[in-house]
Coordinates of C-alpha atoms and ligand atoms in Angstrom, one line a residue:
M1 CA 36.0 82.6 -3.1
S2 CA 39.5 83.6 -4.1
L3 CA 42.2 81.3 -5.5
I4 CA 44.2 81.8 -2.4
Q5 CA 41.5 80.6 -0.2
I6 CA 40.9 77.6 -2.4
T7 CA 44.4 76.5 -2.4
K8 CA 44.8 77.1 1.3
K9 CA 41.7 75.1 2.0
S10 CA 42.7 72.2 -0.2
F11 CA 46.1 72.3 1.2
L12 CA 44.8 71.9 4.7
I13 CA 42.5 69.2 3.6
I14 CA 45.3 67.3 1.9
C15 CA 47.5 67.7 5.1
S16 CA 44.8 66.2 7.3
F17 CA 44.2 63.3 4.9
F18 CA 47.9 62.7 4.9
L19 CA 48.1 62.6 8.7
L20 CA 45.1 60.3 8.9
W21 CA 46.5 58.0 6.3
Y22 CA 49.9 57.9 7.8
L23 CA 48.6 56.9 11.2
T24 CA 46.3 54.2 9.9
S25 CA 47.6 52.6 6.8
T26 CA 51.2 52.4 6.5
Y27 CA 50.9 48.7 6.0
Y28 CA 48.5 49.0 3.2
Y29 CA 50.6 51.5 1.4
E30 CA 53.6 49.3 1.4
Q31 CA 51.6 46.4 0.2
E32 CA 49.9 48.3 -2.6
L33 CA 52.8 49.9 -4.3
L34 CA 55.1 48.0 -6.5
S35 CA 58.6 48.1 -7.6
Y36 CA 59.6 50.4 -10.3
K37 CA 61.8 48.8 -12.9
N38 CA 60.7 50.5 -16.0
E39 CA 58.4 53.1 -17.5
E40 CA 54.6 53.0 -16.7
K41 CA 54.8 51.7 -13.2
L42 CA 53.5 53.0 -10.0
T43 CA 56.3 53.4 -7.7
A44 CA 57.4 51.5 -4.6
V45 CA 59.1 54.1 -2.5
N46 CA 60.1 54.4 1.1
L47 CA 57.9 56.3 3.4
T48 CA 60.7 58.5 4.6
Y49 CA 61.3 61.6 2.7
P50 CA 63.5 64.7 2.9
S51 CA 62.3 67.2 5.5
T52 CA 62.4 70.0 2.9
L53 CA 59.2 68.7 1.5
L54 CA 57.3 68.2 4.8
P55 CA 54.0 70.1 4.6
N56 CA 54.9 72.4 7.5
T57 CA 57.8 74.0 5.7
T58 CA 55.6 75.0 2.9
P59 CA 54.7 78.7 3.2
T60 CA 51.0 78.8 3.4
S61 CA 49.1 80.6 0.8
T62 CA 50.1 84.2 1.0
P63 CA 48.6 86.2 3.8
D64 CA 50.6 89.3 3.3
E65 CA 52.1 89.3 6.7
S66 CA 54.1 86.2 5.8
Y67 CA 56.3 88.4 3.6
T68 CA 59.1 89.5 5.8
T69 CA 61.6 91.4 3.8
S70 CA 63.9 90.6 6.7
F71 CA 66.6 89.7 4.2
N72 CA 69.5 92.0 3.7
S73 CA 70.7 90.7 0.3
L74 CA 69.5 88.5 -2.5
K75 CA 72.1 85.9 -1.6
E76 CA 70.6 85.7 1.9
L77 CA 67.1 85.2 0.5
N78 CA 68.2 82.6 -2.0
K79 CA 70.3 80.6 0.5
K80 CA 67.3 80.5 2.8
F81 CA 64.9 79.6 0.1
C82 CA 66.9 77.2 -2.1
G83 CA 70.0 76.5 -0.2
K84 CA 72.2 78.3 -2.8
P85 CA 73.3 81.8 -3.5
K86 CA 71.3 81.8 -6.7
C87 CA 67.9 80.3 -7.2
K88 CA 67.2 78.9 -10.7
F89 CA 63.8 77.5 -11.5
L90 CA 62.3 75.3 -14.2
F91 CA 58.6 76.0 -14.4
A92 CA 56.8 73.8 -17.0
Y93 CA 53.6 75.7 -16.6
A94 CA 51.5 74.2 -19.3
L95 CA 51.6 70.6 -20.3
R96 CA 49.2 69.3 -22.9
E97 CA 47.0 66.2 -22.6
Q98 CA 45.1 64.5 -19.9
E99 CA 46.5 63.1 -16.7
T100 CA 48.1 59.9 -17.8
K101 CA 50.2 61.6 -20.5
A102 CA 50.7 64.9 -18.6
N103 CA 52.1 62.7 -15.9
M104 CA 54.7 61.4 -18.4
H105 CA 55.5 64.9 -19.6
F106 CA 56.0 66.2 -16.1
R107 CA 58.5 63.4 -15.5
S108 CA 60.4 64.4 -18.6
F109 CA 60.7 68.0 -17.3
C110 CA 61.8 66.7 -13.9
Q111 CA 64.6 64.9 -15.8
L112 CA 65.4 68.2 -17.5
A113 CA 65.4 70.0 -14.2
E114 CA 67.9 67.5 -12.9
K115 CA 70.2 67.9 -15.9
L116 CA 70.0 71.7 -15.6
D117 CA 70.3 71.7 -11.9
R118 CA 67.2 73.8 -11.5
I119 CA 64.5 73.8 -8.9
M120 CA 61.4 72.1 -10.4
V121 CA 58.2 74.0 -9.7
L122 CA 55.3 71.7 -8.9
T123 CA 52.7 73.0 -11.3
N124 CA 49.1 73.3 -10.3
V125 CA 46.6 70.6 -11.3
G126 CA 42.9 70.2 -12.1
S127 CA 40.5 68.9 -14.7
S128 CA 42.8 65.9 -15.1
R129 CA 45.6 68.2 -16.3
I130 CA 48.8 69.7 -15.2
G131 CA 49.0 73.4 -15.8
T132 CA 49.3 76.7 -13.9
C133 CA 45.8 77.7 -15.0
H134 CA 44.3 75.1 -12.7
N135 CA 43.3 75.9 -9.2
F136 CA 44.6 73.0 -7.2
P137 CA 48.1 72.5 -5.8
F138 CA 50.2 69.6 -7.2
D139 CA 49.6 67.6 -4.1
F140 CA 45.9 67.4 -4.8
Y141 CA 46.7 64.7 -7.4
Y142 CA 50.2 63.6 -6.5
N143 CA 52.3 62.7 -3.6
T144 CA 55.0 65.4 -3.3
K145 CA 57.0 63.4 -0.8
L146 CA 57.3 60.3 -3.0
I147 CA 58.1 62.3 -6.1
Q148 CA 61.2 63.3 -4.3
E149 CA 62.2 59.7 -4.0
V150 CA 61.7 59.2 -7.8
F151 CA 64.0 62.2 -8.4
P152 CA 66.2 62.3 -5.4
K153 CA 68.5 64.9 -7.0
V154 CA 65.8 67.4 -7.9
Q155 CA 64.7 70.1 -5.6
F156 CA 60.9 70.7 -5.8
K157 CA 58.9 73.8 -4.8
S158 CA 55.2 74.3 -5.0
E159 CA 53.7 77.2 -6.9
N160 CA 53.0 78.9 -3.6
E161 CA 56.7 78.7 -2.6
F162 CA 57.7 80.0 -6.0
S163 CA 55.3 82.9 -5.6
Y164 CA 56.7 83.6 -2.1
W165 CA 60.2 83.8 -3.5
L166 CA 59.1 86.2 -6.3
K167 CA 57.4 88.4 -3.8
E168 CA 60.3 88.4 -1.3
R169 CA 62.7 89.1 -4.1
D170 CA 60.6 92.0 -5.4
L171 CA 60.2 93.5 -1.9
L172 CA 63.9 93.2 -1.3
K173 CA 64.6 94.8 -4.6
K174 CA 62.5 97.8 -3.7
K175 CA 64.1 98.0 -0.3
L176 CA 67.7 97.9 -1.5
N177 CA 67.6 99.6 -4.8
D178 CA 66.2 102.8 -3.3
D179 CA 69.3 103.2 -1.3
E180 CA 72.5 104.1 -3.3
D181 CA 74.9 102.3 -0.9
D182 CA 73.1 99.0 -1.1
E183 CA 73.5 96.1 -3.4
V184 CA 71.5 96.7 -6.7
I185 CA 69.2 93.7 -7.5
P186 CA 69.0 93.2 -11.2
P187 CA 65.7 92.7 -13.0
L188 CA 64.4 89.1 -12.9
S189 CA 65.9 87.2 -15.9
V190 CA 63.3 85.0 -17.6
F191 CA 63.9 82.6 -20.4
H192 CA 60.7 81.5 -22.0
S193 CA 60.4 78.7 -24.4
Y194 CA 57.6 77.1 -26.3
I195 CA 58.3 73.4 -26.9
K196 CA 56.4 71.9 -29.7
L197 CA 56.4 68.6 -31.5
H198 CA 56.6 69.0 -35.3
R199 CA 56.2 66.4 -38.0
N200 CA 57.5 68.5 -40.8
T201 CA 60.9 70.0 -39.9
H202 CA 62.9 68.1 -42.4
N203 CA 63.8 65.5 -39.8
R204 CA 65.6 68.0 -37.7
S205 CA 64.6 69.5 -34.4
Y206 CA 65.3 73.2 -34.2
Y207 CA 65.4 76.1 -31.9
D208 CA 64.9 79.8 -32.6
D209 CA 64.1 83.1 -31.1
S210 CA 60.5 83.8 -31.8
E211 CA 57.9 86.5 -31.6
I212 CA 55.6 86.6 -28.6
N213 CA 52.9 84.7 -30.3
Y214 CA 51.9 81.9 -28.1
D215 CA 49.6 81.6 -25.1
F216 CA 51.3 82.3 -21.8
G217 CA 48.5 80.5 -19.9
C218 CA 48.0 82.3 -16.6
I219 CA 51.5 83.1 -15.6
S220 CA 50.3 86.6 -15.3
K221 CA 48.8 85.5 -12.0
F222 CA 52.3 86.0 -10.5
E223 CA 52.0 89.8 -11.1
P224 CA 52.9 92.3 -9.9
S225 CA 56.0 90.7 -8.4
M226 CA 56.8 89.2 -11.8
N227 CA 55.7 91.8 -14.3
L228 CA 57.1 90.5 -17.6
E229 CA 56.1 93.6 -19.5
D230 CA 58.2 96.0 -17.5
P231 CA 61.9 95.9 -18.5
K232 CA 62.9 97.4 -15.2
N233 CA 61.2 94.6 -13.5
S234 CA 62.3 91.7 -15.7
K235 CA 64.4 90.8 -18.7
V236 CA 62.6 88.2 -20.8
K237 CA 63.7 86.2 -23.8
Y238 CA 61.2 84.3 -25.9
T239 CA 62.2 81.3 -27.8
K240 CA 60.7 78.3 -29.6
Y241 CA 62.0 74.7 -29.8
Y242 CA 60.4 72.6 -32.4
I243 CA 61.1 68.9 -31.9
D244 CA 61.0 66.6 -34.9
E245 CA 59.0 63.6 -33.9
S246 CA 61.6 61.2 -35.3
D247 CA 64.0 62.4 -32.7
L248 CA 61.9 60.9 -29.9
M249 CA 60.8 57.7 -31.4
S250 CA 63.5 55.5 -30.1
E251 CA 65.6 55.3 -27.0
R252 CA 68.7 55.6 -29.1
R253 CA 67.5 58.8 -30.8
R254 CA 66.4 60.2 -27.5
I255 CA 70.0 59.8 -26.1
K256 CA 71.3 62.2 -28.8
F257 CA 68.3 64.5 -28.7
S258 CA 68.1 64.9 -25.0
E259 CA 71.7 65.9 -24.8
S260 CA 71.3 68.7 -27.4
F261 CA 67.9 69.7 -25.9
S262 CA 69.4 70.1 -22.4
K263 CA 72.4 72.0 -23.8
T264 CA 70.1 74.5 -25.4
F265 CA 68.6 75.4 -22.1
T266 CA 71.9 75.6 -20.2
M267 CA 71.7 79.2 -19.3
N268 CA 71.9 81.2 -16.1
D269 CA 68.5 82.9 -16.1
D270 CA 66.5 82.9 -12.9
I271 CA 63.4 81.3 -14.4
L272 CA 63.1 79.0 -17.3
F273 CA 59.4 78.9 -18.3
M274 CA 58.3 76.1 -20.6
N275 CA 55.0 75.7 -22.3
A276 CA 55.1 72.3 -23.8
N277 CA 53.2 70.4 -26.4
V278 CA 55.0 67.1 -26.8
I279 CA 53.5 63.7 -26.7
H280 CA 56.6 61.6 -26.2
P281 CA 59.2 61.2 -23.5
L282 CA 62.2 63.5 -24.0
F283 CA 64.8 61.4 -22.3
P284 CA 66.0 57.9 -23.0
Q285 CA 65.0 56.6 -19.6
E286 CA 61.3 56.7 -18.9
M287 CA 60.7 57.3 -15.3
P288 CA 58.0 55.7 -13.1
I289 CA 54.6 57.3 -12.8
I290 CA 54.5 60.2 -10.4
P291 CA 52.8 58.6 -7.3
Y292 CA 49.3 59.7 -6.6
S293 CA 48.2 61.3 -3.3
E294 CA 47.4 59.2 -0.3
Y295 CA 43.9 60.4 -0.3
I296 CA 43.2 59.0 -3.8
L297 CA 45.0 55.7 -3.0
N298 CA 43.0 55.4 0.2
E299 CA 39.7 56.0 -1.7
A300 CA 40.6 53.2 -4.1
K301 CA 41.3 50.9 -1.2
R302 CA 38.0 51.9 0.4
I303 CA 36.1 51.1 -2.8
K304 CA 37.8 47.7 -3.0
N305 CA 36.6 46.9 0.5
K306 CA 33.1 48.1 -0.2
L307 CA 33.1 45.6 -3.0
S308 CA 34.1 42.8 -0.6
S309 CA 37.5 42.9 -2.3
S310 CA 36.0 41.0 -5.3
Y311 CA 34.9 42.8 -8.4
I312 CA 35.1 43.0 -12.1
A313 CA 36.2 46.5 -13.3
I314 CA 35.0 47.7 -16.7
H315 CA 36.7 50.5 -18.4
W316 CA 34.2 51.9 -20.9
R317 CA 35.4 55.0 -22.6
L318 CA 32.5 56.0 -24.8
E319 CA 34.3 58.8 -26.5
Q320 CA 35.3 57.6 -30.0
S321 CA 32.8 54.8 -30.0
N322 CA 30.5 54.3 -32.9
P323 CA 27.1 55.4 -31.5
T324 CA 25.1 53.2 -33.8
L325 CA 27.1 50.2 -32.7
L326 CA 26.4 50.8 -29.0
P327 CA 23.3 48.7 -28.6
E328 CA 25.3 45.7 -29.8
C329 CA 28.2 46.7 -27.6
A330 CA 25.9 46.7 -24.5
Q331 CA 24.6 43.3 -25.4
G332 CA 28.2 42.0 -25.8
L333 CA 29.2 43.5 -22.5
I334 CA 26.2 41.9 -20.8
M335 CA 27.0 38.5 -22.2
T336 CA 30.7 38.7 -21.3
L337 CA 29.9 39.9 -17.8
K338 CA 27.5 37.0 -17.2
K339 CA 30.1 34.5 -18.4
V340 CA 32.9 35.9 -16.2
M341 CA 30.7 36.2 -13.2
K342 CA 29.7 32.6 -13.6
E343 CA 33.1 31.2 -14.3
E344 CA 35.0 33.2 -11.7
G345 CA 32.3 33.5 -9.1
I346 CA 32.6 37.3 -8.9
K347 CA 29.4 39.2 -8.0
N348 CA 30.4 42.9 -8.0
I349 CA 30.8 45.1 -11.0
Y350 CA 32.6 48.5 -11.1
L351 CA 32.2 50.7 -14.1
A352 CA 34.9 53.3 -14.9
T353 CA 33.6 55.5 -17.7
D354 CA 33.6 58.9 -19.3
Y355 CA 29.8 58.8 -19.4
P356 CA 28.4 61.6 -17.1
L357 CA 27.7 60.2 -13.6
T358 CA 27.2 63.4 -11.5
S359 CA 25.8 65.8 -14.1
S360 CA 24.9 65.9 -17.7
K361 CA 28.5 66.8 -18.5
S362 CA 30.8 64.1 -19.6
Q363 CA 33.8 63.0 -17.5
S364 CA 36.0 63.9 -20.4
D365 CA 36.3 67.4 -21.8
T366 CA 37.0 66.1 -25.2
F367 CA 33.8 64.0 -25.2
T368 CA 30.9 66.3 -25.9
S369 CA 28.3 64.7 -28.1
I370 CA 26.4 62.3 -25.9
T371 CA 23.5 60.8 -27.8
N372 CA 20.6 58.6 -26.9
Y373 CA 22.6 55.6 -28.1
H374 CA 25.0 56.4 -25.2
H375 CA 22.2 56.7 -22.7
E376 CA 20.5 53.6 -23.9
A377 CA 23.7 51.5 -23.7
I378 CA 24.4 52.5 -20.1
R379 CA 20.8 52.0 -19.2
A380 CA 20.8 48.5 -20.6
I381 CA 23.8 47.5 -18.5
N382 CA 22.4 49.2 -15.5
E383 CA 19.1 47.4 -15.8
T384 CA 20.8 44.0 -16.0
F385 CA 23.3 44.3 -13.2
K386 CA 23.9 46.3 -10.1
I387 CA 26.5 48.8 -11.5
N388 CA 28.9 50.4 -9.0
T389 CA 30.7 53.6 -9.8
W390 CA 32.8 56.0 -7.8
V391 CA 29.6 58.0 -7.3
S392 CA 27.4 55.2 -6.2
L393 CA 30.0 54.0 -3.8
G394 CA 30.3 57.4 -2.2
G395 CA 33.9 57.9 -3.4
L396 CA 35.7 61.2 -2.7
K397 CA 33.0 62.1 -0.3
Q398 CA 34.8 64.9 1.5
L399 CA 35.4 66.6 -1.8
R400 CA 31.8 66.1 -3.0
E401 CA 30.5 67.8 0.1
N402 CA 32.5 70.9 -0.6
R403 CA 31.3 73.0 -3.5
L404 CA 34.9 74.2 -4.2
Y405 CA 35.3 70.9 -5.9
N406 CA 32.0 70.9 -7.9
E407 CA 33.7 71.7 -11.2
E408 CA 36.5 69.3 -10.7
L409 CA 34.2 66.4 -10.0
G410 CA 31.6 67.4 -12.6
G411 CA 34.1 67.1 -15.5
P412 CA 37.3 65.1 -16.0
G413 CA 39.2 65.3 -12.8
I414 CA 40.5 63.6 -9.8
Q415 CA 37.9 60.8 -10.1
G416 CA 39.7 59.7 -13.3
I417 CA 42.8 58.8 -11.2
L418 CA 40.6 57.1 -8.7
D419 CA 39.0 55.0 -11.5
K420 CA 42.4 54.1 -12.8
L421 CA 43.5 52.8 -9.4
V422 CA 40.2 50.9 -8.9
C423 CA 40.8 49.2 -12.2
V424 CA 44.3 48.3 -11.4
N425 CA 43.1 46.6 -8.1
A426 CA 40.3 44.7 -9.7
N427 CA 40.2 40.9 -9.7
Y428 CA 39.1 41.0 -13.3
F429 CA 39.5 43.8 -15.8
I430 CA 37.4 44.3 -19.0
S431 CA 37.6 46.9 -21.6
G432 CA 35.7 47.6 -24.8
P433 CA 36.5 46.2 -28.3
E434 CA 37.1 48.4 -31.4
G435 CA 34.0 50.4 -32.2
C436 CA 32.5 50.2 -28.7
S437 CA 35.1 52.3 -27.0
R438 CA 38.4 54.0 -27.5
V439 CA 40.9 51.1 -27.8
V440 CA 44.2 52.9 -28.0
S441 CA 44.4 54.6 -24.7
T442 CA 47.3 55.4 -22.4
F443 CA 44.9 55.2 -19.5
T444 CA 44.2 51.5 -20.4
K445 CA 47.9 50.9 -21.1
V446 CA 48.9 52.0 -17.7
I447 CA 46.3 49.8 -16.0
V448 CA 47.5 46.8 -18.1
S449 CA 51.2 47.3 -17.5
E450 CA 50.5 47.7 -13.7
R451 CA 48.3 44.6 -13.7
N452 CA 51.0 42.7 -15.5
E453 CA 53.6 43.7 -13.0
R454 CA 51.3 42.5 -10.2
L455 CA 50.8 39.2 -11.9
K456 CA 54.5 38.8 -12.3
N457 CA 54.8 39.4 -8.5
R458 CA 52.3 36.6 -7.9
D459 CA 49.4 38.7 -6.8
H460 CA 46.8 35.8 -6.9
S461 CA 43.8 38.1 -6.5
L462 CA 44.2 39.2 -10.1
L463 CA 42.6 36.7 -12.5
N464 CA 43.5 38.4 -15.8
T465 CA 45.4 41.4 -17.3
I466 CA 42.7 42.7 -19.6
D467 CA 39.9 41.2 -21.7
R468 CA 38.1 42.9 -24.4
W469 CA 34.4 42.0 -24.3
Q470 CA 32.9 39.9 -27.1
M471 CA 30.4 41.2 -29.6
P472 CA 27.2 39.1 -30.0
L473 CA 27.4 36.8 -33.0
Ligands
NAG1 C1 64.3 52.0 1.6 O1 64.8 52.0 2.9 C2 65.6 50.9 3.1 C3 66.0 50.9 4.6 O2 66.1 52.1 5.1 C4 66.8 50.8 2.2 O3 67.6 49.7 2.4 C5 66.3 50.9 0.7 O4 67.4 50.9 -0.2 C6 65.4 52.0 0.5 N1 64.8 52.0 -0.8 C7 64.7 53.0 -1.7 C8 64.0 52.8 -2.9 O5 65.2 54.1 -1.4
NAG2 C1 62.5 62.1 -43.0 O1 62.9 60.8 -42.8 C2 62.0 59.8 -43.3 C3 62.5 58.4 -42.9 O2 63.4 58.5 -41.9 C4 61.9 60.0 -44.8 O3 60.9 59.0 -45.3 C5 61.4 61.4 -45.1 O4 61.4 61.5 -46.5 C6 62.3 62.4 -44.5 N1 61.7 63.8 -44.7 C7 62.4 64.8 -45.0 C8 61.7 66.1 -45.2 O5 63.7 64.8 -45.1
NAG3 C1 21.7 52.9 -12.5 O1 20.4 53.0 -11.9 C2 20.2 53.5 -10.7 C3 18.8 53.3 -10.2 O2 17.9 53.7 -11.1 C4 20.7 55.0 -10.7 O3 20.6 55.5 -9.4 C5 22.1 55.0 -11.2 O4 22.5 56.4 -11.3 C6 22.3 54.3 -12.5 N1 23.7 54.3 -12.9 C7 24.2 54.7 -14.0 C8 25.7 54.5 -14.2 O5 23.6 55.3 -14.8

């Protein structure tokens, strides 16, 4: 099955989910999402959105007939495509880290796109990451209509749309450049930068022209309309930007840094490619979390209903636990659960975990050594209580029935976002103590700050923010 077919299929699926959702659950959506005042918050946004992002204006994935070359000049193509005589893109095509952090990085680059007045390309997603190497369009994870409300000044285009523009431009170039009387379309100008966090740059971020010695990560898939090797086809400049970590550590430092950073990338090239490995926000203001797709939100809602709207959610990330401590951890969790169930009268338990649920592969790609300690710990819990998971509750059923999603669902993937939302909605939320699970986790942090926000807004269904379970004495 080709990539094109995959994206087309998932695009259609997403569209139909959207329609279904829109017709049935407007009310729910407005209830569920909260105001965004500061950083790690899910966003309350209006359901109206600019028509430029409506699904039916998205060129579908590339049957060749869709390329028209009916344009007579580059200006005409650009005006049609981006509303301006010149199209300028920012394509952050590789962002490191898993979804929660990648979500934050992506927001930083949307802020940069706004500063630079560039079209932000909605990078593909998959395996809990944002990067053009992945197979699914951005709207598989995120709500592309609502991201527009978070960044009202930024123009967004999907990878498919970007690819459409490249192809049209290329065809137009061939058509016009053959004829001496016509406008000559210049090679595509591409500015490529590798952005990296550095801890040893003498407290100074720096920028330089560099050799081509870093991974371009799949952008070759846009060939042949964007052949970067051929100077007749494109003019490419490769650069590096090393960011000193201290420049990002406070809002005050980021004010200064982001100005100089943005200034460095103020140029007129058609495409600004960025391959980024930075773990902090780049701008002083941290934007709200990019809203998740309606499909995932609805699945979280459905799971909540299946659990009679009353459940304890456990987030147990076994990666980075101490395996020999796990028998004790399991006993501690059982004790704590019994206590909470008795005191709060909650009967249902939901487990969000990186422990493999659908195959022998872990739900995290950095968690690879699963031992008998891990199996025993989960078994002990499972023998004591009825443990619900996204798998046992039939979550993401439509995806699980389609083998195109096997790999996504078998590893870290869309179900991680679902787990996160189910934990946010839980009446009671428990996570593991030091030694039993990974304690410092942005995943947990996001759940906690969202639950805090709901408590502040007097959501009485929430009985706590987070408890770490107790170890047996
Ligand atoms: C949402 O729409 C309402 C009414 O149209 C408007 O008053 C409000 O400012 C909008 N909120 C946002 C966040 O755009
Ligand atoms: C960088 O700054 C820190 C404190 O701000 C200082 O401790 C360190 O020595 C500095 N390093 C260099 C290489 O200048
Ligand atoms: C718990 O046990 C049931 C029944 O044996 C099994 O189907 C399920 O997969 C187990 N759950 C976990 C999380 O291992």
